[in-house]
C-alpha positions as a printed NumPy array, in Angstrom:
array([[  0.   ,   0.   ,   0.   ],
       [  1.127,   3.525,  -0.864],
       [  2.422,   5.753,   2.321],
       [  1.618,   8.707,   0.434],
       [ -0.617,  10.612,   2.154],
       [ -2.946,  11.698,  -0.923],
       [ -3.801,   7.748,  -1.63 ],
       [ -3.69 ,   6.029,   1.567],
       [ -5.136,   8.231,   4.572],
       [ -5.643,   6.843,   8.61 ],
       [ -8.793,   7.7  ,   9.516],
       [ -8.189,   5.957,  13.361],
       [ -4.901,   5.441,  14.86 ],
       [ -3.54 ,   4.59 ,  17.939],
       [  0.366,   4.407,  19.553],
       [  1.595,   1.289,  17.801],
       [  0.45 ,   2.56 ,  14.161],
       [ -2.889,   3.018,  11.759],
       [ -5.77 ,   0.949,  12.637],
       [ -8.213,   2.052,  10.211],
       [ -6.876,   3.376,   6.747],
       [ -8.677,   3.94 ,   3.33 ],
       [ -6.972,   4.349,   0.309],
       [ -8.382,   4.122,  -3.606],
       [-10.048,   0.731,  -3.664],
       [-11.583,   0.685,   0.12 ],
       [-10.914,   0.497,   3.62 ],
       [ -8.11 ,  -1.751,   5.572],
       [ -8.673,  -2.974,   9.004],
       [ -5.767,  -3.776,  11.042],
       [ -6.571,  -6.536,  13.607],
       [ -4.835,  -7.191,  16.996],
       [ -2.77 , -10.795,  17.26 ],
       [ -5.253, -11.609,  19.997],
       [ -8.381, -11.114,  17.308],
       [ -6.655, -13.17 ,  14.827],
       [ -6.535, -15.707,  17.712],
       [ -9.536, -15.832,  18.624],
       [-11.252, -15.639,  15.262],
       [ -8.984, -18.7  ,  14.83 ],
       [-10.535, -20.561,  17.787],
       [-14.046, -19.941,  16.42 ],
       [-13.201, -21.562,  13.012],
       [-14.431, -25.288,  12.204],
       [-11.521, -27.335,  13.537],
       [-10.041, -29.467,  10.858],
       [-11.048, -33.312,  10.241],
       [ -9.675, -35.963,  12.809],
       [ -6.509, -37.112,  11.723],
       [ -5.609, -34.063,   9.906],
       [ -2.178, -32.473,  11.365],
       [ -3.315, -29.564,  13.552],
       [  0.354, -27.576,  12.452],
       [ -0.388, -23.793,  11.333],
       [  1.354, -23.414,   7.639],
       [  4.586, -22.457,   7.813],
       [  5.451, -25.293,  10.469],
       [  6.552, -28.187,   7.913],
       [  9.489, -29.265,  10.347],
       [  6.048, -30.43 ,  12.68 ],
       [  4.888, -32.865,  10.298],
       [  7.85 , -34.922,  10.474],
       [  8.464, -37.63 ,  13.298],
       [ 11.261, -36.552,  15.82 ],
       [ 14.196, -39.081,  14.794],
       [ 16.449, -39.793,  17.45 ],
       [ 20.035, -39.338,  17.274],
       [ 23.777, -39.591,  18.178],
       [ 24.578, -36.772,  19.794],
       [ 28.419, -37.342,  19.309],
       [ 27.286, -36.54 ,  15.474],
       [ 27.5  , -32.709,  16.853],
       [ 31.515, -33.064,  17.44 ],
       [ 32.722, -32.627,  20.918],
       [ 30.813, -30.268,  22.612],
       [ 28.216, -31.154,  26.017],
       [ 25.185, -32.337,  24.034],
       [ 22.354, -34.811,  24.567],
       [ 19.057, -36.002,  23.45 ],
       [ 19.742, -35.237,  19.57 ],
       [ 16.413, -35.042,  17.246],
       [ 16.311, -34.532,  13.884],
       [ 13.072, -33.031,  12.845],
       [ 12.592, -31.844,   9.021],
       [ 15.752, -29.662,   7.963],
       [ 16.874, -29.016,  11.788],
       [ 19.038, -31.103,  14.066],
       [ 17.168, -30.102,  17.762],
       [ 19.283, -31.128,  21.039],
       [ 20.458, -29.726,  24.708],
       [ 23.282, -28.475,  25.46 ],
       [ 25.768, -26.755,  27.569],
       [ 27.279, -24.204,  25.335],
       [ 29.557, -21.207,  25.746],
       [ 28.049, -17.456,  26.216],
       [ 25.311, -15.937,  28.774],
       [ 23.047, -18.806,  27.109],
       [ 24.091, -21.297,  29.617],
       [ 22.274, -25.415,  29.223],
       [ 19.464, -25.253,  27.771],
       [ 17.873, -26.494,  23.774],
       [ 19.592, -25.507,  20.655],
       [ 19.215, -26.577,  17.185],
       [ 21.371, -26.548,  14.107],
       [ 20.616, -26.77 ,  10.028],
       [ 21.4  , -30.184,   8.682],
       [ 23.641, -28.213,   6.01 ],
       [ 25.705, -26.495,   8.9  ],
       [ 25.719, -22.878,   9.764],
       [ 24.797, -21.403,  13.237],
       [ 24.002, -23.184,  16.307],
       [ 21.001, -21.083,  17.509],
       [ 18.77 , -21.026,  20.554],
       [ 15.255, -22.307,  20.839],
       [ 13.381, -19.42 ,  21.523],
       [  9.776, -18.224,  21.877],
       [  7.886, -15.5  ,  19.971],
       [  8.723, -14.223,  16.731],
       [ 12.241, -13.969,  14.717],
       [ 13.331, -10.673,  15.543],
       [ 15.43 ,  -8.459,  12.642],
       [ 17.782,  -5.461,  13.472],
       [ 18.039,  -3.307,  10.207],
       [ 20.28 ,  -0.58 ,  10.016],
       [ 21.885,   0.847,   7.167],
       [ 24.908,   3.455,   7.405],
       [ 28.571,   4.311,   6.327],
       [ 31.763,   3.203,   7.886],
       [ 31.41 ,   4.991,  11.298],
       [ 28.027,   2.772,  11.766],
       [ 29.972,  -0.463,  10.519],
       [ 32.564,  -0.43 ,  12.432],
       [ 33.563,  -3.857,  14.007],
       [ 35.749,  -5.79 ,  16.881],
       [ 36.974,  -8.988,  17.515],
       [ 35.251, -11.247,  19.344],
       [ 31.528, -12.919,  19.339],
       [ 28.414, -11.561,  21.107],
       [ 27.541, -11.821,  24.284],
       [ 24.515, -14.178,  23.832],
       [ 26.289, -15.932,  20.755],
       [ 23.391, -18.268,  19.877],
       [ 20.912, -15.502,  20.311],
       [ 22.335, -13.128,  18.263],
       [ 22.526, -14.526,  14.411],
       [ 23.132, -13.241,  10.64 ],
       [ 21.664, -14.39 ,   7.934],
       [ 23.688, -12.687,   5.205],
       [ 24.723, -13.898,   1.272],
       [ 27.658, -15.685,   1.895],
       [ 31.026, -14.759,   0.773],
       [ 32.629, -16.409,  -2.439],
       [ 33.009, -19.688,  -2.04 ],
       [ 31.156, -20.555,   0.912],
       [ 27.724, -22.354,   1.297],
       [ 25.033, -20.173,   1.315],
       [ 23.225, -21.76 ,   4.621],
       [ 19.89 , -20.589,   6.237],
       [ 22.118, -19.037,   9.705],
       [ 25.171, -17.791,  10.889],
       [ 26.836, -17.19 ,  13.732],
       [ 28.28 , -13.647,  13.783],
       [ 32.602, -13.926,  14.516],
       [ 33.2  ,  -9.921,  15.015],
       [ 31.186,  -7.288,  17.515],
       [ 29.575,  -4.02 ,  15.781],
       [ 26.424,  -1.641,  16.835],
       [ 23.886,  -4.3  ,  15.735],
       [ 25.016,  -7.073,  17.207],
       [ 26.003,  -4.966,  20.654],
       [ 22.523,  -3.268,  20.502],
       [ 20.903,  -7.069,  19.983],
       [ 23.088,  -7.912,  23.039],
       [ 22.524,  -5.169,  25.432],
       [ 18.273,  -6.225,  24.695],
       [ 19.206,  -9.45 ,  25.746],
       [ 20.911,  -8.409,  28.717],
       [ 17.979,  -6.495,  30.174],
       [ 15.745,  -9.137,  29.208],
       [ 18.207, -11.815,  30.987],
       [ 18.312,  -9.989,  34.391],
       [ 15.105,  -9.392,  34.58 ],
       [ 14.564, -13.234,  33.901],
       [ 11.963, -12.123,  30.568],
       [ 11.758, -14.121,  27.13 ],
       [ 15.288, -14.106,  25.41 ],
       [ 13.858, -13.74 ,  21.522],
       [ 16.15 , -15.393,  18.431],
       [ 18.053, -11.978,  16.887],
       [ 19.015, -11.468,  13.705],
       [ 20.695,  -8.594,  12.931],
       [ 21.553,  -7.197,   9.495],
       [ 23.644,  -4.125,   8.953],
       [ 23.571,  -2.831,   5.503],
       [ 26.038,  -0.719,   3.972],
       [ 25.722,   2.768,   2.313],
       [ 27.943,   3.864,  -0.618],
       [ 29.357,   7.592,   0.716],
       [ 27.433,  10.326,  -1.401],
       [ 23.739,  10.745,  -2.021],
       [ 21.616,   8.331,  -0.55 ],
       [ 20.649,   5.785,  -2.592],
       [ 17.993,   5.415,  -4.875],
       [ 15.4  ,   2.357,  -5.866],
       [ 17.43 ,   0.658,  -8.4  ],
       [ 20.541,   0.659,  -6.609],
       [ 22.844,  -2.414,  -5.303],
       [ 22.1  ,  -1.033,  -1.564],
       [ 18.113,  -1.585,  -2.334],
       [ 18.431,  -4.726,  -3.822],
       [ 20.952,  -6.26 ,  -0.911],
       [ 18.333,  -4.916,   1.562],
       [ 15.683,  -6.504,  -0.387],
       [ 17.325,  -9.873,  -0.354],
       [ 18.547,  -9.556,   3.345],
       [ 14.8  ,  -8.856,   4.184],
       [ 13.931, -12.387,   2.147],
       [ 16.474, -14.189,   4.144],
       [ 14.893, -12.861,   7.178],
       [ 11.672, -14.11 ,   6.745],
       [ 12.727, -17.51 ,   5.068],
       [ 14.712, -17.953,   7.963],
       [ 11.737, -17.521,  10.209],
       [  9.34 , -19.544,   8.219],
       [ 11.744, -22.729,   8.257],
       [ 11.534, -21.948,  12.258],
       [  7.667, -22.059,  11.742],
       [  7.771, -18.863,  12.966],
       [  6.986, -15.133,  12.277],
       [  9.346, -12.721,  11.013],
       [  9.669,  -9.232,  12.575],
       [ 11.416,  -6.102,  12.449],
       [ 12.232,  -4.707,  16.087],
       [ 13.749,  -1.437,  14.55 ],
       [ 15.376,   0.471,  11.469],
       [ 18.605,   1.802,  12.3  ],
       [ 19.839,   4.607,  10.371],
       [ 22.698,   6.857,  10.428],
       [ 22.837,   9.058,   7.404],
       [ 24.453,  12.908,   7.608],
       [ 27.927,  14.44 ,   6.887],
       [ 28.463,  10.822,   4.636],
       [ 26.076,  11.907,   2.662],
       [ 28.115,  15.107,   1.637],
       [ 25.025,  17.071,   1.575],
       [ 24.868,  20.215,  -0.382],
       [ 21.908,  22.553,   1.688],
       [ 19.828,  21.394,   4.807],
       [ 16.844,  21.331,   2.549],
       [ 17.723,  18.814,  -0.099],
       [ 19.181,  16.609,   3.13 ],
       [ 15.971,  16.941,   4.656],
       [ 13.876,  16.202,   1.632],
       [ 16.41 ,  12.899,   0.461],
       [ 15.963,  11.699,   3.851],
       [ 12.008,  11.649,   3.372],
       [ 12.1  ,   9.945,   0.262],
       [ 15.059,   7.384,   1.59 ],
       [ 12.624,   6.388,   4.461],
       [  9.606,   6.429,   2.081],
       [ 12.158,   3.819,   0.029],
       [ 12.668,   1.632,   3.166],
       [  9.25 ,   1.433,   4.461],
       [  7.837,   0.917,   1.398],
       [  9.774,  -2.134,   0.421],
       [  8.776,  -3.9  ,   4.134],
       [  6.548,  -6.673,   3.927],
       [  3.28 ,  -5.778,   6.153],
       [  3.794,  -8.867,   8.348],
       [  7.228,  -7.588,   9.591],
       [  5.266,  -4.811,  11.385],
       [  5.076,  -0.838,  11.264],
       [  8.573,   0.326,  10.745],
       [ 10.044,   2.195,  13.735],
       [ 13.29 ,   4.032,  12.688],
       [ 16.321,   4.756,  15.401],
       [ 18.468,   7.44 ,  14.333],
       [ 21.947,   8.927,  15.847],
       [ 22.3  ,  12.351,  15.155],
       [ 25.682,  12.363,  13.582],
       [ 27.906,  15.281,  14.812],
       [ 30.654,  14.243,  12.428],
       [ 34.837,  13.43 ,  12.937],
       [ 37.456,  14.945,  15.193],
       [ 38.772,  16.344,  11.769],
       [ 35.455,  17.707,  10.252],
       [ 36.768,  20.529,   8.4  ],
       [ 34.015,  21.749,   5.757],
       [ 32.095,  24.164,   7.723],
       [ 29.353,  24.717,   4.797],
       [ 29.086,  20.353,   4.656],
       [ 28.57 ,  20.473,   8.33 ],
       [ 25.962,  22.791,   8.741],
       [ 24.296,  21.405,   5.554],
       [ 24.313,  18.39 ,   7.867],
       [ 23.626,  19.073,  11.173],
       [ 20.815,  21.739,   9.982],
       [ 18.912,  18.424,   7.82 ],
       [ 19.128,  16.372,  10.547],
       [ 17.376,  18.494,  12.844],
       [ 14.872,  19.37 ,   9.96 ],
       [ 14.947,  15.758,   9.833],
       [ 13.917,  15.168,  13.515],
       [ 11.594,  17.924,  13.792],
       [  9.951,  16.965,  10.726],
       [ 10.116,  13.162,   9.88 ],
       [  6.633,  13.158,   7.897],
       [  4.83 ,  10.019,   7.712],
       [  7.337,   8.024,   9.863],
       [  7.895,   6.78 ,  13.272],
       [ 11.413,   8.213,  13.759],
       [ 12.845,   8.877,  16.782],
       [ 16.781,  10.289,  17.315],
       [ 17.95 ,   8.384,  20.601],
       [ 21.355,  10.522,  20.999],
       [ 23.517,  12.693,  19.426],
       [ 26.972,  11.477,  18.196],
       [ 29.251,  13.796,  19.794],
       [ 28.801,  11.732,  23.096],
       [ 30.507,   8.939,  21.356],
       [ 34.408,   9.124,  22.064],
       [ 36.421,   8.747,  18.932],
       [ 39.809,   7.167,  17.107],
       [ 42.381,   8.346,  15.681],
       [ 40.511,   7.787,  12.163],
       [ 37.686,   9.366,  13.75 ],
       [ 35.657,   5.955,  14.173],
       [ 33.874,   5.09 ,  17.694],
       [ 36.02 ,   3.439,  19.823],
       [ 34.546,  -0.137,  21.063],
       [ 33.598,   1.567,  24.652],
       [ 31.945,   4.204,  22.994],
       [ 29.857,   1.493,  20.456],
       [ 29.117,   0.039,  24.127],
       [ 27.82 ,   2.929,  25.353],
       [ 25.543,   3.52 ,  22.337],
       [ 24.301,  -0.019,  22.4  ],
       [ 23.18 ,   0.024,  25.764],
       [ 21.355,   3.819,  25.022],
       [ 19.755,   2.108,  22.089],
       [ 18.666,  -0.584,  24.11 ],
       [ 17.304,   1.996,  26.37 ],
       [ 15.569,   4.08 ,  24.137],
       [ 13.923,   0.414,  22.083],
       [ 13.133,  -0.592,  25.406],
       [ 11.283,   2.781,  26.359],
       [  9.74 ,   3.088,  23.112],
       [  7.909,  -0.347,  23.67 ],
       [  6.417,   0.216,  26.924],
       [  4.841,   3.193,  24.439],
       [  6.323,   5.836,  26.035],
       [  8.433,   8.328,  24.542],
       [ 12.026,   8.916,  24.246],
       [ 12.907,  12.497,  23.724],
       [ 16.871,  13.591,  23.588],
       [ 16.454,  17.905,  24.236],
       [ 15.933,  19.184,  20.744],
       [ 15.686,  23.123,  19.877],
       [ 12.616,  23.909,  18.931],
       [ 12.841,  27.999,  18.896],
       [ 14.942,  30.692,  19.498],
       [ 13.566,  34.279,  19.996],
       [ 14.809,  37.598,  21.422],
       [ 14.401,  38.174,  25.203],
       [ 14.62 ,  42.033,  25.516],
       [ 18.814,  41.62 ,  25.456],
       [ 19.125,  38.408,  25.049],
       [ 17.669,  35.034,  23.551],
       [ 15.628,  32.72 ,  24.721],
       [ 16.437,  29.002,  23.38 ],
       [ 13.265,  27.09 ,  23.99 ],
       [ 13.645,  22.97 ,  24.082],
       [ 11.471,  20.106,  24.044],
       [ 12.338,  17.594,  26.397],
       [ 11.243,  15.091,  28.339],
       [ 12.264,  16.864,  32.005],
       [ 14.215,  20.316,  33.515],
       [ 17.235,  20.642,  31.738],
       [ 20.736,  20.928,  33.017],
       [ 24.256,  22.565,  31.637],
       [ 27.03 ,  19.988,  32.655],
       [ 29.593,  22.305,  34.399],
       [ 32.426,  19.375,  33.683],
       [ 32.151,  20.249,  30.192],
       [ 32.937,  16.16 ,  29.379],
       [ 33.342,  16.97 ,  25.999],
       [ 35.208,  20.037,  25.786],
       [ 32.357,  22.156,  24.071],
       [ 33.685,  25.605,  25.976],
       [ 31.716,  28.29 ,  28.314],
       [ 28.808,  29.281,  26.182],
       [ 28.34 ,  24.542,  26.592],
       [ 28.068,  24.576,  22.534],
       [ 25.743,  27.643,  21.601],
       [ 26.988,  29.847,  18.862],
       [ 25.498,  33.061,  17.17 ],
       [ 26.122,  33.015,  12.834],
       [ 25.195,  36.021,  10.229],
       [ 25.47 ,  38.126,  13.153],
       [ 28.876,  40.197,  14.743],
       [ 27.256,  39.659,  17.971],
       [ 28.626,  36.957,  20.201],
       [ 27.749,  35.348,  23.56 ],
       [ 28.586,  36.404,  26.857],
       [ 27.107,  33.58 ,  28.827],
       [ 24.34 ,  30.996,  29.189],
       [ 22.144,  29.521,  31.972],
       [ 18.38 ,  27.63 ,  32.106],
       [ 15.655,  29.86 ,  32.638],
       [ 14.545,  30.139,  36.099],
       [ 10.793,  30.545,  34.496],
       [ 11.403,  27.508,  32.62 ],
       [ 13.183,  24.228,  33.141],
       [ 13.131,  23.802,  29.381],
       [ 14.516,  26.752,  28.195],
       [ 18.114,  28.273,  27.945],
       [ 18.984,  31.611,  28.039],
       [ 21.541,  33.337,  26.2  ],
       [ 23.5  ,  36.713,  27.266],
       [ 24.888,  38.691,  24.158],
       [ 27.715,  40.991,  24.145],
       [ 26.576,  43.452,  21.656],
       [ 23.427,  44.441,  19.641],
       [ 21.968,  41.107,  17.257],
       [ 22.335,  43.126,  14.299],
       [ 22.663,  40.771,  10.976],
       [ 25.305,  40.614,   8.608],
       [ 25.175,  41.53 ,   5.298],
       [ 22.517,  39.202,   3.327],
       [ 21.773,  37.016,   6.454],
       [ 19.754,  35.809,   8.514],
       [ 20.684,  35.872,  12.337],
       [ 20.926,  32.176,  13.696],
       [ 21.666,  30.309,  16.861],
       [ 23.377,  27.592,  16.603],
       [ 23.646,  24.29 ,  19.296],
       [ 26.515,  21.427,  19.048],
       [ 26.934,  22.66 ,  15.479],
       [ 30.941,  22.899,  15.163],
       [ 33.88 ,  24.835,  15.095],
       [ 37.619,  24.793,  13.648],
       [ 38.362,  21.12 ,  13.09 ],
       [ 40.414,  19.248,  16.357],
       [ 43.961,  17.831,  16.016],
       [ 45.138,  14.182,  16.009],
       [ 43.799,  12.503,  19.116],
       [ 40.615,  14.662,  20.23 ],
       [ 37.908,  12.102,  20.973],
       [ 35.288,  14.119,  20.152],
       [ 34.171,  16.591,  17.056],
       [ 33.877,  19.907,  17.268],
       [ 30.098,  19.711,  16.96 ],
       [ 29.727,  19.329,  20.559],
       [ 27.809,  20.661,  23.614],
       [ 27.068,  20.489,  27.677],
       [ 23.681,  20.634,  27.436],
       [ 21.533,  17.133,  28.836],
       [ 18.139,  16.295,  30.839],
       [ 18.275,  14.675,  33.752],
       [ 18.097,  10.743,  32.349],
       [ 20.869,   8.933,  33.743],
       [ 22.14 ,   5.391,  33.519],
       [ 24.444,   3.664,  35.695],
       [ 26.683,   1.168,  33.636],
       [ 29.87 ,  -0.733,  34.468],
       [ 30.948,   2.13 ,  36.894],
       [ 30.022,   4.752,  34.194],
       [ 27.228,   7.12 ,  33.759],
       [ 25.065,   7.793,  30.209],
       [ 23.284,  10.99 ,  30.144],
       [ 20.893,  11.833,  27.459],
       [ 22.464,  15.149,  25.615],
       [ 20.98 ,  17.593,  23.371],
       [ 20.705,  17.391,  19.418],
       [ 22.566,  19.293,  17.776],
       [ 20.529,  22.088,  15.907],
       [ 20.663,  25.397,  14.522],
       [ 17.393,  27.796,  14.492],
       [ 16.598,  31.769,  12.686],
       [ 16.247,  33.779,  15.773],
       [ 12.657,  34.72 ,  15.624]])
């Protein structure tokens, strides 16, 4: 069905998506699992004899066959099965897992948990800062799966194990982890991080579209040998100074249509499509001011202004210590995990997950008033973590004026105000703008964060592994109204 607005129109929704929508040829009715259960109940049951399996369970019509369970090699296995294409048995096996039932492909690949509920896929597509990988396996390693073309040479089997550790397969790990201590369902993971070519984003007919396309048919043909159904827990995208974008406008409107792309290529069964974004702040060695602000300024058209789509920016970047190259370190691809996690986490209790975003900025007799929406009182960080200087990342442009200081508003826990040092008269043929987080002269070799940067944060906290997380303010940039 068409997402455009003009042909397909929700006349009732509620917090999980459209429940009512009409579009050229009728109406659609979107049921709940637990109608579609119970109008299942009320249907004549099938003759005796026939095999009460739902379709899509094939493995059930085929008699358990017993097994060897030395054929598995030399691990701590026992009462082997074969059933249909999977080899089912217990084991003791490395990872947060513990002893408990696994099965296996008959052609090889992953050993993977037995798990209730549906298949669940992690899509995100990005550039190299957003692939970036270490050494080692997940935590929960037969939890956490791929399902990927193989490379040259190899078999191309149903599931993988994953060998290396990257934002998917940490986010996939750190939703296990809450799920584990708080003794809830551990669900089968698959994640599935998707490359973008640097440049524009991509279009329909491109290689990126048509490997997303195929990892979304692995997906679900991965779930349906399971006899299970395939779901998408979120989209993750990180898309911004990669893209070398050329105004904040065209950003803005290519992101639209990239999402439009995505959702519109997702199979209705895998669910409304819930993007997760990280505002990306750029490199230590961002040195294009004109490419950064085109960035910075689309992204927070972007998350202001995400149209038809359920987007939802869980932290900024700039929180995210860099390398050398400028690529997240593995603590800081930790840290984002577990703030993904979080924010997922949040997001399905249906609640909402707000990082401070600047939502106006007006004059104040002599000063400006910054006005933020946010989901408690705000709070300047006087440590400065991240080095983003006295006025905590808030900058004047097309103006000689400058700032002379900044504090919340005692009237309002949600609002920032600026001091100026002179008159806000504009420059020549601009527009007088205030700027958050949005950059400055590029950093030398070993800064581990950009320049984009700022000390502005609710009062969310997290308490990690002797750390703390705080939830930090988008950067943003605003005409001062």
């Amino acid at each position: 069905m068409s997402r455009d607005p003009d042909n397909n129109q929700t006349l009732i929704a509620a917090t999980n998506g459209p429940v009512v929508e009409a579009d050229s040829t009728g109406l659609v009715l979107r049921l709940s699992d637990r109608v579609i259960r119970d109008i299942a109940r009320r249907l004549p049951r099938p003759p005796f004899g026939t095999p009460a399996v739902p379709a899509g369970e094939p493995a059930a019509l085929v008699p358990a066959e017993r097994l060897d369970a030395g054929l598995l090699g030399d691990i701590d296995a026992w009462d082997l099965q074969r059933e249909g294409d999977w080899l089912r048995f217990v084991a003791h096996r490395p990872g947060a897992e513990g002893a408990r039932r696994y099965r296996r492909h008959v052609a090889g690949g992953g050993v993977i948990a037995e798990t209730p509920g549906p298949v669940l896929g992690l899509l995100s597509l990005g550039a190299g800062r957003r692939l970036t990988t270490f050494a080692g396996a997940p935590c929960f390693p037969h939890h956490v799966m791929a399902c990927a073309p193989p490379d040259e040479g190899e078999p191309d089997l149903p599931v993988t194990g994953w060998r290396n550790r990257g934002a998917d397969t940490m986010l996939a790990d750190a939703l296990l982890s809450l799920r584990h201590e708080a003794y809830r369902a551990l669900p089968l993971i698959v994640a599935m991080p998707m490359p973008l070519p640097l440049g524009p984003l991509p279009s329909a007919a491109g290689p990126a579209m048509a490997g997303l396309d195929d990892q979304l048919r692995r997906l679900e043909e991965l779930a349906g040998s399971l006899g299970k159904p395939a779901r998408l827990a979120c989209i993750g995208i990180e898309i911004g100074h990669d893209q070398a974008p050329v105004t904040a406008a065209r950003f803005h409107a290519d992101a639209l249509a990239f999402m439009d792309l995505i959702a519109a290529r997702l199979a209705p069964d895998l669910g409304t499509p819930r993007f997760l974004m990280v505002a990306d702040a750029g490199p230590w060695w961002a040195n294009d001011a004109d490419a950064n602000r085109a960035a910075i300024e689309g992204q927070h058209l972007l998350a202001l202004r995400p149209g038809l789509h359920d987007l939802t920016v869980v932290a900024p970047s700039y929180m995210f210590a860099q390398d050398d190259l400028g690529q997240p370190t593995e603590a800081a691809l930790l840290d984002r995990a577990r703030i993904e996690a979080e924010a997922l986490e949040t997001l399905l209790r249906r609640k909402p997950w707000t990082c401070p975003i600047l939502c106006l900025a007006e004059r104040d007799d002599r000063r400006l008033r910054a006005v933020f929406k946010a989901d408690g009182p705000l709070a300047i960080d006087a440590s400065d973590p991240f080095g983003a200087g006295p006025a905590a990342g808030f900058a004047l442009a097309g103006t000689a004026a400058g700032i002379s200081g900044v504090e919340i508003a005692p009237d309002d826990p949600q609002s920032v105000l600026i001091h100026l040092d002179g008159p806000l008269e504009p420059l020549a043929g601009a527009q007088p703008r205030l700027d958050y987080a949005v950059g400055g002269p590029a950093r030398g070799r070993g800064a581990a964060h950009p320049p984009a940067c700022g000390a502005l944060r609710d009062q969310w906290s997290l308490n990690r592994d002797g750390g703390t997380l705080r939830r930090w303010a988008l950067p943003g940039s605003l005409v001062i109204r």
